[in-house]
Amino acid sequence: MNDDYVTAAQVGDVAPGTGKAVVVGDREIALFNVDGCFYALENTCPHQGGPLAEGWIDGAEVTCPWHAWTFKLADGTMTLGEFARVDTFGVVVDGDDVRVSRSPKPAPSR
Ligand code: FES
């Protein structure tokens, strides 16, 4: 197992269709369960800091609960334009453990 990954939650902590804020290293991460597939994004919305873990999940997107900026769970890009994105992190499920990378994935190429 890659040492960069740390246990952030148990599978049962994040019900399908919900999100949960967790701490990984020195970052707050929004962990989402979409039909058993887990995604990890930086929890802090780049607009004014809204908590993305409390946002609305629709398919593979999350909408910030404060002013409705929407981000793709897979790569953190905005759905409305390219002026902001959030970091995303690798996730592996290891038994009951949900393990999240401490290092963000590279930004998607434009
Ligand atoms: S803080 Fe997220 S949309 Fe404004």
Tab-separated table of C-alpha atoms and ligand atoms in Angstrom:
chain	number	residue	atom	x	y	z
A	1	MET	CA	0.000	0.000	0.000
A	2	ASN	CA	1.254	3.433	-0.905
A	3	ASP	CA	2.405	5.312	2.230
A	4	ASP	CA	0.904	8.482	0.843
A	5	TYR	CA	-2.574	7.082	1.569
A	6	VAL	CA	-4.028	7.386	5.058
A	7	THR	CA	-7.242	5.990	6.496
A	8	ALA	CA	-9.741	8.859	6.463
A	9	ALA	CA	-13.014	7.066	7.275
A	10	GLN	CA	-14.763	3.734	7.405
A	11	VAL	CA	-16.951	2.744	4.478
A	12	GLY	CA	-20.040	2.860	6.727
A	13	ASP	CA	-19.275	6.436	7.809
A	14	VAL	CA	-20.309	7.859	4.435
A	15	ALA	CA	-23.676	6.578	3.249
A	16	PRO	CA	-24.265	6.370	-0.505
A	17	GLY	CA	-25.386	9.746	-1.822
A	18	THR	CA	-23.770	11.712	0.997
A	19	GLY	CA	-20.568	13.555	1.816
A	20	LYS	CA	-18.472	13.892	4.958
A	21	ALA	CA	-15.675	16.255	5.947
A	22	VAL	CA	-12.510	14.479	7.081
A	23	VAL	CA	-8.995	15.603	7.897
A	24	VAL	CA	-6.114	14.136	5.921
A	25	GLY	CA	-2.704	15.416	6.917
A	26	ASP	CA	-3.112	19.174	7.215
A	27	ARG	CA	-6.029	19.432	4.788
A	28	GLU	CA	-9.766	19.230	5.189
A	29	ILE	CA	-11.192	16.885	2.617
A	30	ALA	CA	-14.758	16.362	1.434
A	31	LEU	CA	-15.306	12.639	0.990
A	32	PHE	CA	-18.281	11.580	-1.155
A	33	ASN	CA	-19.926	8.227	-1.733
A	34	VAL	CA	-21.722	7.978	-5.056
A	35	ASP	CA	-23.317	4.540	-5.269
A	36	GLY	CA	-20.323	2.971	-3.545
A	37	CYS	CA	-17.725	4.903	-5.531
A	38	PHE	CA	-15.721	7.265	-3.337
A	39	TYR	CA	-14.347	10.674	-4.320
A	40	ALA	CA	-12.169	13.070	-2.320
A	41	LEU	CA	-12.040	16.818	-2.968
A	42	GLU	CA	-10.671	19.759	-1.068
A	43	ASN	CA	-13.539	20.703	1.263
A	44	THR	CA	-13.156	24.459	0.949
A	45	CYS	CA	-15.001	26.069	-1.943
A	46	PRO	CA	-12.707	28.472	-3.843
A	47	HIS	CA	-15.493	31.075	-4.044
A	48	GLN	CA	-15.907	32.095	-0.387
A	49	GLY	CA	-14.936	28.966	1.522
A	50	GLY	CA	-18.195	27.049	1.650
A	51	PRO	CA	-18.049	23.460	2.926
A	52	LEU	CA	-18.381	21.237	-0.126
A	53	ALA	CA	-18.978	18.138	2.035
A	54	GLU	CA	-22.357	19.674	2.916
A	55	GLY	CA	-23.219	20.329	-0.712
A	56	TRP	CA	-25.783	18.668	-2.935
A	57	ILE	CA	-24.651	15.640	-4.885
A	58	ASP	CA	-26.150	15.106	-8.314
A	59	GLY	CA	-24.627	12.261	-10.257
A	60	ALA	CA	-20.878	12.838	-10.274
A	61	GLU	CA	-21.103	16.532	-9.328
A	62	VAL	CA	-21.367	18.445	-6.073
A	63	THR	CA	-22.948	21.874	-5.670
A	64	CYS	CA	-21.627	24.172	-2.958
A	65	PRO	CA	-24.314	24.803	-0.308
A	66	TRP	CA	-23.511	28.518	-0.063
A	67	HIS	CA	-23.851	29.969	-3.585
A	68	ALA	CA	-24.236	26.916	-5.807
A	69	TRP	CA	-20.941	26.718	-7.642
A	70	THR	CA	-20.804	23.164	-8.972
A	71	PHE	CA	-17.737	20.948	-9.296
A	72	LYS	CA	-17.128	17.608	-10.965
A	73	LEU	CA	-16.200	15.004	-8.384
A	74	ALA	CA	-13.766	13.258	-10.707
A	75	ASP	CA	-11.416	16.174	-11.389
A	76	GLY	CA	-12.611	19.169	-9.325
A	77	THR	CA	-13.319	21.346	-12.340
A	78	MET	CA	-16.291	23.715	-12.369
A	79	THR	CA	-19.228	22.935	-14.561
A	80	LEU	CA	-19.894	26.594	-15.442
A	81	GLY	CA	-16.434	27.635	-16.572
A	82	GLU	CA	-12.741	27.214	-16.122
A	83	PHE	CA	-12.092	30.032	-13.653
A	84	ALA	CA	-11.879	27.861	-10.548
A	85	ARG	CA	-11.334	24.294	-9.463
A	86	VAL	CA	-10.686	22.374	-6.286
A	87	ASP	CA	-7.958	19.826	-5.730
A	88	THR	CA	-8.921	16.170	-5.906
A	89	PHE	CA	-7.259	13.254	-4.142
A	90	GLY	CA	-6.915	9.570	-4.854
A	91	VAL	CA	-9.176	7.232	-2.856
A	92	VAL	CA	-8.882	3.490	-2.321
A	93	VAL	CA	-11.211	1.254	-0.357
A	94	ASP	CA	-9.224	-1.291	1.649
A	95	GLY	CA	-11.625	-3.604	3.464
A	96	ASP	CA	-13.694	-1.250	5.638
A	97	ASP	CA	-11.135	1.539	5.405
A	98	VAL	CA	-11.465	4.445	3.019
A	99	ARG	CA	-7.932	5.616	2.380
A	100	VAL	CA	-7.190	9.013	0.865
A	101	SER	CA	-3.979	10.313	-0.641
A	102	ARG	CA	-2.266	13.169	1.180
A	103	SER	CA	-1.117	14.575	-2.150
A	104	PRO	CA	-3.524	16.126	-4.636
A	105	LYS	CA	-3.837	14.660	-8.099
A	106	PRO	CA	-2.275	16.691	-10.889
A	107	ALA	CA	-4.583	19.328	-12.331
A	108	PRO	CA	-6.400	18.133	-15.443
A	109	SER	CA	-4.901	19.418	-18.644
A	110	ARG	CA	-6.995	21.974	-20.509
B	1	FES	S1	-18.706	29.642	-1.199
B	1	FES	FE1	-19.107	28.031	-2.585
B	1	FES	S2	-20.308	28.968	-4.128
B	1	FES	FE2	-19.835	30.581	-2.752
